[in-house]
Short mmCIF file of C-alpha atoms in Angstrom, two decimals:
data_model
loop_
_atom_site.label_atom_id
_atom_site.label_comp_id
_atom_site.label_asym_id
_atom_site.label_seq_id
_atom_site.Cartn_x
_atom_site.Cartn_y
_atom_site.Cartn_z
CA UNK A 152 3.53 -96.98 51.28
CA UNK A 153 5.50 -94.06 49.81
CA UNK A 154 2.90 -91.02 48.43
CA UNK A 155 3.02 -91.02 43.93
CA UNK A 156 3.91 -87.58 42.99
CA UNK A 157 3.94 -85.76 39.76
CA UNK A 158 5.40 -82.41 38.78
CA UNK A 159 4.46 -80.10 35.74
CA UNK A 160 7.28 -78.87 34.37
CA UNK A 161 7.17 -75.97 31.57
CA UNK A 162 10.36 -74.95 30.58
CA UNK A 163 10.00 -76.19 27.25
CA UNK A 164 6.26 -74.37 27.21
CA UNK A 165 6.66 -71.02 25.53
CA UNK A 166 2.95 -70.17 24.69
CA UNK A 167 -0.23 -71.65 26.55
CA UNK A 168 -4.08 -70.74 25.60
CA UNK A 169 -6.83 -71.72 26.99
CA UNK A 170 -7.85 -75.35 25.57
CA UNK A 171 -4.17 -76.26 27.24
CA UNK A 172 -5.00 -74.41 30.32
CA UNK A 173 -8.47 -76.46 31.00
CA UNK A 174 -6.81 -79.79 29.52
CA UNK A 175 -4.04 -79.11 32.42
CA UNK A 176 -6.76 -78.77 34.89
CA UNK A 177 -8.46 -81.76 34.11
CA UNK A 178 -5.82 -83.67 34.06
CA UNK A 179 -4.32 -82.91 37.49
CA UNK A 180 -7.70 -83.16 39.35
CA UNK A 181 -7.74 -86.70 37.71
CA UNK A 182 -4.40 -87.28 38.84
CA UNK A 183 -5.51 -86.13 42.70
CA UNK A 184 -8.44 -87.88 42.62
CA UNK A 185 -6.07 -91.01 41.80
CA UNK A 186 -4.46 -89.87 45.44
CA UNK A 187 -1.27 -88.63 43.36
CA UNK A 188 0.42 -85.13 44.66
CA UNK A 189 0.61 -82.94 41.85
CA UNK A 190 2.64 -80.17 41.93
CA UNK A 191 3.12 -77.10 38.92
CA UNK A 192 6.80 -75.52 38.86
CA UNK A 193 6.48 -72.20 39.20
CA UNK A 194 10.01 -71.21 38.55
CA UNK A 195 10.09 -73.38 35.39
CA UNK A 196 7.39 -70.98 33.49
CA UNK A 197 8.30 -67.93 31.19
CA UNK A 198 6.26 -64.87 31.87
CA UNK A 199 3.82 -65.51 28.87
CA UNK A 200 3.26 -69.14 30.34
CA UNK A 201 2.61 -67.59 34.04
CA UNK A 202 0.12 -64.35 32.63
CA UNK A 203 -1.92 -66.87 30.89
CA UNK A 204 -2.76 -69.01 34.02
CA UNK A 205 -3.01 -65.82 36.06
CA UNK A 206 -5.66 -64.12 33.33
CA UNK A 207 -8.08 -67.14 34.16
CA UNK A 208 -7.69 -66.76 37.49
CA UNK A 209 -6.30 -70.80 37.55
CA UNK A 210 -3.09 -70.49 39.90
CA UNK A 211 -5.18 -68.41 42.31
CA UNK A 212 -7.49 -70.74 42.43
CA UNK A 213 -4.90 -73.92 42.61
CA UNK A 214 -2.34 -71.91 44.61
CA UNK A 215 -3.80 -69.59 46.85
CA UNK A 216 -0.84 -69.77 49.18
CA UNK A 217 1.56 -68.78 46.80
CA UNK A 218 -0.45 -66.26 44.23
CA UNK A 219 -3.23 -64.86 47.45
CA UNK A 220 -2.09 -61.45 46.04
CA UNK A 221 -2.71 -61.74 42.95
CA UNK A 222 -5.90 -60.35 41.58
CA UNK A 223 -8.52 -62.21 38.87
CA UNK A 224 -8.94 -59.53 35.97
CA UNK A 225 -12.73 -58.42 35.98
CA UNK A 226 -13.15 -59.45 32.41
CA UNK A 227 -11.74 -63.12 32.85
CA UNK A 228 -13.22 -66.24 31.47
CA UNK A 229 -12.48 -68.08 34.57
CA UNK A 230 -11.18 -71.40 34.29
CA UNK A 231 -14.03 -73.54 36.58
CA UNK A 232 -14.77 -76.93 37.66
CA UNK A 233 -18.10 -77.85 37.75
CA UNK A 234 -19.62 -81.01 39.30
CA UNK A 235 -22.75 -82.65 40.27
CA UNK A 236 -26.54 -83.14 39.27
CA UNK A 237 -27.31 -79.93 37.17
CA UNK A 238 -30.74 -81.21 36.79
CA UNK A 239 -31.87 -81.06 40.14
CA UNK A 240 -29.12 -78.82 41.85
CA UNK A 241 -30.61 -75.48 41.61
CA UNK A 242 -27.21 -73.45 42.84
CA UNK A 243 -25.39 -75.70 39.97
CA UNK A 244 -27.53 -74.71 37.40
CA UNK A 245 -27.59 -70.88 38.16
CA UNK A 246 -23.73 -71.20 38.39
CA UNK A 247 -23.42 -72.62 35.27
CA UNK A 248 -25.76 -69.97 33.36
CA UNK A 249 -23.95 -67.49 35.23
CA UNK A 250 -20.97 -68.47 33.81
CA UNK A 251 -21.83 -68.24 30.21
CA UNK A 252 -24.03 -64.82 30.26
CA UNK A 253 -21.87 -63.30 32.95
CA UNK A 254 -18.20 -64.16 31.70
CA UNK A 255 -18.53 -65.73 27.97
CA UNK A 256 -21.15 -63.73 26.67
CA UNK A 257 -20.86 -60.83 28.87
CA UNK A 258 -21.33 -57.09 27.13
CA UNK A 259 -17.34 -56.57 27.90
CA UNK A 260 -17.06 -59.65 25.37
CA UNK A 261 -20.40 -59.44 22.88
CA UNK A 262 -22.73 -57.24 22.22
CA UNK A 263 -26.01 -59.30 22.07
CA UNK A 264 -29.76 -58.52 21.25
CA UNK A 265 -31.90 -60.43 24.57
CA UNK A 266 -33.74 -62.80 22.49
CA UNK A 267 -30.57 -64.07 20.96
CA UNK A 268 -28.33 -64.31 23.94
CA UNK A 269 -30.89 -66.29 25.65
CA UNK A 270 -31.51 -69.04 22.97
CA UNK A 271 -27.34 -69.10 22.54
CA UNK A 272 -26.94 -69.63 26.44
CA UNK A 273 -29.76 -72.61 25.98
CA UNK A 274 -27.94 -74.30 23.63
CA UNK A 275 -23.87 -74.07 25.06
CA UNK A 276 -26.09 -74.74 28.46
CA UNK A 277 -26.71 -78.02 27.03
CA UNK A 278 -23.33 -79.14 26.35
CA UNK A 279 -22.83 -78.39 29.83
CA UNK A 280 -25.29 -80.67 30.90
CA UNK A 281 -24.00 -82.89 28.56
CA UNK A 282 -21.05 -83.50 30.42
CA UNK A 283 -22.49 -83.42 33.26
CA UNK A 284 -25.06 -85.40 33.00
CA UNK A 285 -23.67 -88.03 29.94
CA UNK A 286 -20.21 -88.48 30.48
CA UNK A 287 -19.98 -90.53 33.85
CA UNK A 288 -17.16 -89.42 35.37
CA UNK A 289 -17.34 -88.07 38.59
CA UNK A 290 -14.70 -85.16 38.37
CA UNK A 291 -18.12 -83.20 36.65
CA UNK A 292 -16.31 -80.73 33.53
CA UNK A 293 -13.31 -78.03 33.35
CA UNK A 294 -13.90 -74.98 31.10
CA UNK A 295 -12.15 -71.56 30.87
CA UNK A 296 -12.16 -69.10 27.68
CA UNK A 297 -10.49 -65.62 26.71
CA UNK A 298 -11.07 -62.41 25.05
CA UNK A 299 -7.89 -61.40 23.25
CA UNK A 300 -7.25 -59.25 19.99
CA UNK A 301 -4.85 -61.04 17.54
CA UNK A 302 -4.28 -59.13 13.94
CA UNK A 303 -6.22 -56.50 15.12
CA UNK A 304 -8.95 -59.03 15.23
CA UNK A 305 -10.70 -60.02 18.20
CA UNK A 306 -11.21 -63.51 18.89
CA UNK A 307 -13.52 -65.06 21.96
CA UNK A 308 -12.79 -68.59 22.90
CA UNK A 309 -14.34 -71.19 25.25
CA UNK A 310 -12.98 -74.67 26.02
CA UNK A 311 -14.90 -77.46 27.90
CA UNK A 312 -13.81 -80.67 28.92
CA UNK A 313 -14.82 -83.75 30.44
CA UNK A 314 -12.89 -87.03 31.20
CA UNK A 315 -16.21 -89.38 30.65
CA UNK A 316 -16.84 -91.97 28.00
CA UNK A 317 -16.80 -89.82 25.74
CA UNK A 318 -20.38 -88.45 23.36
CA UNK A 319 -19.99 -91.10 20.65
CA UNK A 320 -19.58 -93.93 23.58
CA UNK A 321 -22.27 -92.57 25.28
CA UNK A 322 -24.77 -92.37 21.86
CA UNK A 323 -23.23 -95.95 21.45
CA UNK A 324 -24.27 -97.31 24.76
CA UNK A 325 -28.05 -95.67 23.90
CA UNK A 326 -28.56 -97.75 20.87
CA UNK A 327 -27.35 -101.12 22.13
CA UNK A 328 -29.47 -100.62 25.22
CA UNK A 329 -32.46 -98.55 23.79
CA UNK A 330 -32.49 -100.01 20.34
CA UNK A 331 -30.27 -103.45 20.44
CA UNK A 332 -27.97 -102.27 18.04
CA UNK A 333 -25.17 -100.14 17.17
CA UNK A 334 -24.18 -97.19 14.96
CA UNK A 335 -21.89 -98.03 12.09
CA UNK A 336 -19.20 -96.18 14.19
CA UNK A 337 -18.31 -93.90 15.80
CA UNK A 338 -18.31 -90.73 13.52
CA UNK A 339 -22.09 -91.70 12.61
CA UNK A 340 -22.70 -91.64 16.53
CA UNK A 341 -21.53 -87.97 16.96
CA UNK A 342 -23.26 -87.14 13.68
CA UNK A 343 -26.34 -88.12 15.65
CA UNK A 344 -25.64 -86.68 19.11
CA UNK A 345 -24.97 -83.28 17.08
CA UNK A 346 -28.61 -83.71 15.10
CA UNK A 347 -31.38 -81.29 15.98
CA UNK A 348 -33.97 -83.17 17.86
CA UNK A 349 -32.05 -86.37 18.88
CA UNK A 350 -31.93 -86.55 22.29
CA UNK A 351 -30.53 -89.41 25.21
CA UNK A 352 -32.50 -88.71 27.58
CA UNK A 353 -35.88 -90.83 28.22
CA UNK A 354 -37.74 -86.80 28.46
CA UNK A 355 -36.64 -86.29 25.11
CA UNK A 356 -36.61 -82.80 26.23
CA UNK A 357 -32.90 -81.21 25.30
CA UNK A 358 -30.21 -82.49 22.80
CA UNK A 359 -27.21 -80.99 21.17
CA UNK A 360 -28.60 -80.17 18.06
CA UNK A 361 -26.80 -77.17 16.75
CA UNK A 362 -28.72 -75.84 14.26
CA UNK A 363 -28.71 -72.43 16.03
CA UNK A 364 -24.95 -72.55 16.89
CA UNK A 365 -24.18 -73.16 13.57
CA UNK A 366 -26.03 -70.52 12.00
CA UNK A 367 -24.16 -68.09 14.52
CA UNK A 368 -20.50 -69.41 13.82
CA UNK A 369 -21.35 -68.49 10.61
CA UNK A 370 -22.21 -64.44 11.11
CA UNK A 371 -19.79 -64.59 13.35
CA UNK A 372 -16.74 -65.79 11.79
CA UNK A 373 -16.73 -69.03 14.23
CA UNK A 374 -15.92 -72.30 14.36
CA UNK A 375 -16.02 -75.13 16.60
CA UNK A 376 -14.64 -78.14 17.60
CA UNK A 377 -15.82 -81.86 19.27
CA UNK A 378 -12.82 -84.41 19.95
CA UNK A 379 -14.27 -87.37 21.44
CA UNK A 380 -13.33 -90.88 21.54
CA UNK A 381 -11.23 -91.83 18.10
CA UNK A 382 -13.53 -89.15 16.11
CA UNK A 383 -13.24 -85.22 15.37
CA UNK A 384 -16.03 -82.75 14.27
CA UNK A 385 -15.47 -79.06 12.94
CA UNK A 386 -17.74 -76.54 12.15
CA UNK A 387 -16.54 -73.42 10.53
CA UNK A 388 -19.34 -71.23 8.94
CA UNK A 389 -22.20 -73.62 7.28
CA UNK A 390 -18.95 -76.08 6.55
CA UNK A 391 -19.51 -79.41 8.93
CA UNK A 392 -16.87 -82.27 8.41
CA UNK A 393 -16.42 -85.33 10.64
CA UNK A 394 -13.61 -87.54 10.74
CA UNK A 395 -11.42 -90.30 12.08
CA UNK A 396 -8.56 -89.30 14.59
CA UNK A 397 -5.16 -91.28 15.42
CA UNK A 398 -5.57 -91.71 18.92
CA UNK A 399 -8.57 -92.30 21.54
CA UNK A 400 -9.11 -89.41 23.79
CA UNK A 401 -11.10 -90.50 26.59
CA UNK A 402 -13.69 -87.94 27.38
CA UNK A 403 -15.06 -84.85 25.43
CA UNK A 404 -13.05 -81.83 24.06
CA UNK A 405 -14.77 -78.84 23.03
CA UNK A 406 -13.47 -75.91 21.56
CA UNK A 407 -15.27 -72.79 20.73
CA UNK A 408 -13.56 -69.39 18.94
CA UNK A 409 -15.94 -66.64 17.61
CA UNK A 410 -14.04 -62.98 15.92
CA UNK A 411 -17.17 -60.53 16.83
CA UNK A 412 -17.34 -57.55 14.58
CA UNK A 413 -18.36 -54.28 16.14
CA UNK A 414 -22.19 -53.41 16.57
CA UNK A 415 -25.08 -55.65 18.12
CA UNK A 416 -26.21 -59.62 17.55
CA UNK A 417 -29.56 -60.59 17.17
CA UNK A 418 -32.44 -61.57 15.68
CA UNK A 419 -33.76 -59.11 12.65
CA UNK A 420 -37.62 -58.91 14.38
CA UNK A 421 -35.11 -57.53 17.83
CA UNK A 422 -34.14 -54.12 16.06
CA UNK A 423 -37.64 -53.38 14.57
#
């Protein structure tokens, strides 16, 4: 039987950030793991297109053979794959920390106070483990993120996806089995999943609740967003607004930007 193939082709792709870049990598790992040959065009990409894979280190990752020379910049927010049991995989956990203090919230990125970069990195560590853990699909989650300056205005992002069920399926799937019933929909169910204190797991130890995030978006001229399933959440500041989306995306987008100021984060009792 003849192999399925697939080629990317971007010669209609002037400009690619970092959601696209993760979305792209999660896609064509699903599409391998399918046993179909995917294959980028290299010679189809503008130089903008071909920077902005190299800056997150993604085609010399993908395509060692053809980009071995080319080196990862120190400061990247790699694009990664992640997979397996970060609950009991010690070396999967570390990475994953690693990842966030070491390339996300590094000093080159953020200037953070201890206290405060340690109960940040608890909470994006749980939407990690989130899709990790939640989402049932074996390919684990993609992320990646960048440190740019647009306007004269610096902006850090972060992107993580999965290709699970989905939160709002998942929250779904807890109350008919848990509780025998289900949410109204599905915008009530991410409400919930996003609630500090609510929890899935039988420990009730963890959750998304995002009280801290929030409060942090806000100082620093954040915002976030969750596409899961039919439904979309954005946080900008203390603004929070759910709502319905046209299509079903199955799995979990999230997308994190944050426009630091100069000076120091952290808590007011860290600079007495």
């Amino acid at each position: 039987m003849e192999n399925k193939s697939i080629s990317f082709n971007f010669s209609k792709c002037y400009n690619l950030q970092t959601n696209g870049i993760a979305y792209l990598g999660a896609i064509s790992s699903w599409l391998s793991s399918q046993g179909i040959l995917v294959s980028y065009n290299f010679n189809s990409m503008n130089k903008s297109v071909t920077n902005a894979f190299k800056n997150v280190g993604f085609l010399q990752k993908h395509f060692h053979n053809h980009f071995e020379n080319e080196a990862i910049p120190s400061t990247a927010i790699d694009f990664e794959q992640f997979q397996g049991d970060i609950r009991s995989e010690v070396e999967l956990n570390n990475r994953v920390i690693k990842y966030i203090t070491d390339k996300w919230l590094s000093q080159n990125n953020i200037l953070m106070m201890p206290k405060l970069k340690d109960d940040l990195k608890s909470k994006i560590f749980e939407l990690f483990a989130n899709a990790l853990e939640h989402s049932g699909s074996n390919l684990g989650c993609f992320c990646c993120g960048n440190n740019t300056t647009l306007s004269k205005k610096q902006e850090l992002t972060l992107t993580l996806i999965d290709l699970g069920i989905g939160i709002a399926e998942s929250v779904q799937e807890y109350f008919k089995e848990r509780k025998g019933y289900l949410l109204e929909n599905n915008i009530e169910a991410l409400k919930w999943a996003f609630e500090e204190g609510n929890t899935t797991r039988e420990s009730q130890f963890g959750g998304l609740g995002l009280a801290l995030v929030e409060d942090f978006l806000d100082i620093a001229d954040g915002s976030m967003e969750v596409y899961c399933n039919n439904v979309l959440l954005q946080i900008k500041g203390k603004e929070k607004s759910t709502d319905f989306i046209p299509y079903n995306f199955q799995g979990t987008i999230i997308n994190i930007r944050l426009h630091p100021t100069d000076g120091r984060y952290g808590y007011k009792d860290e600079f007495t």
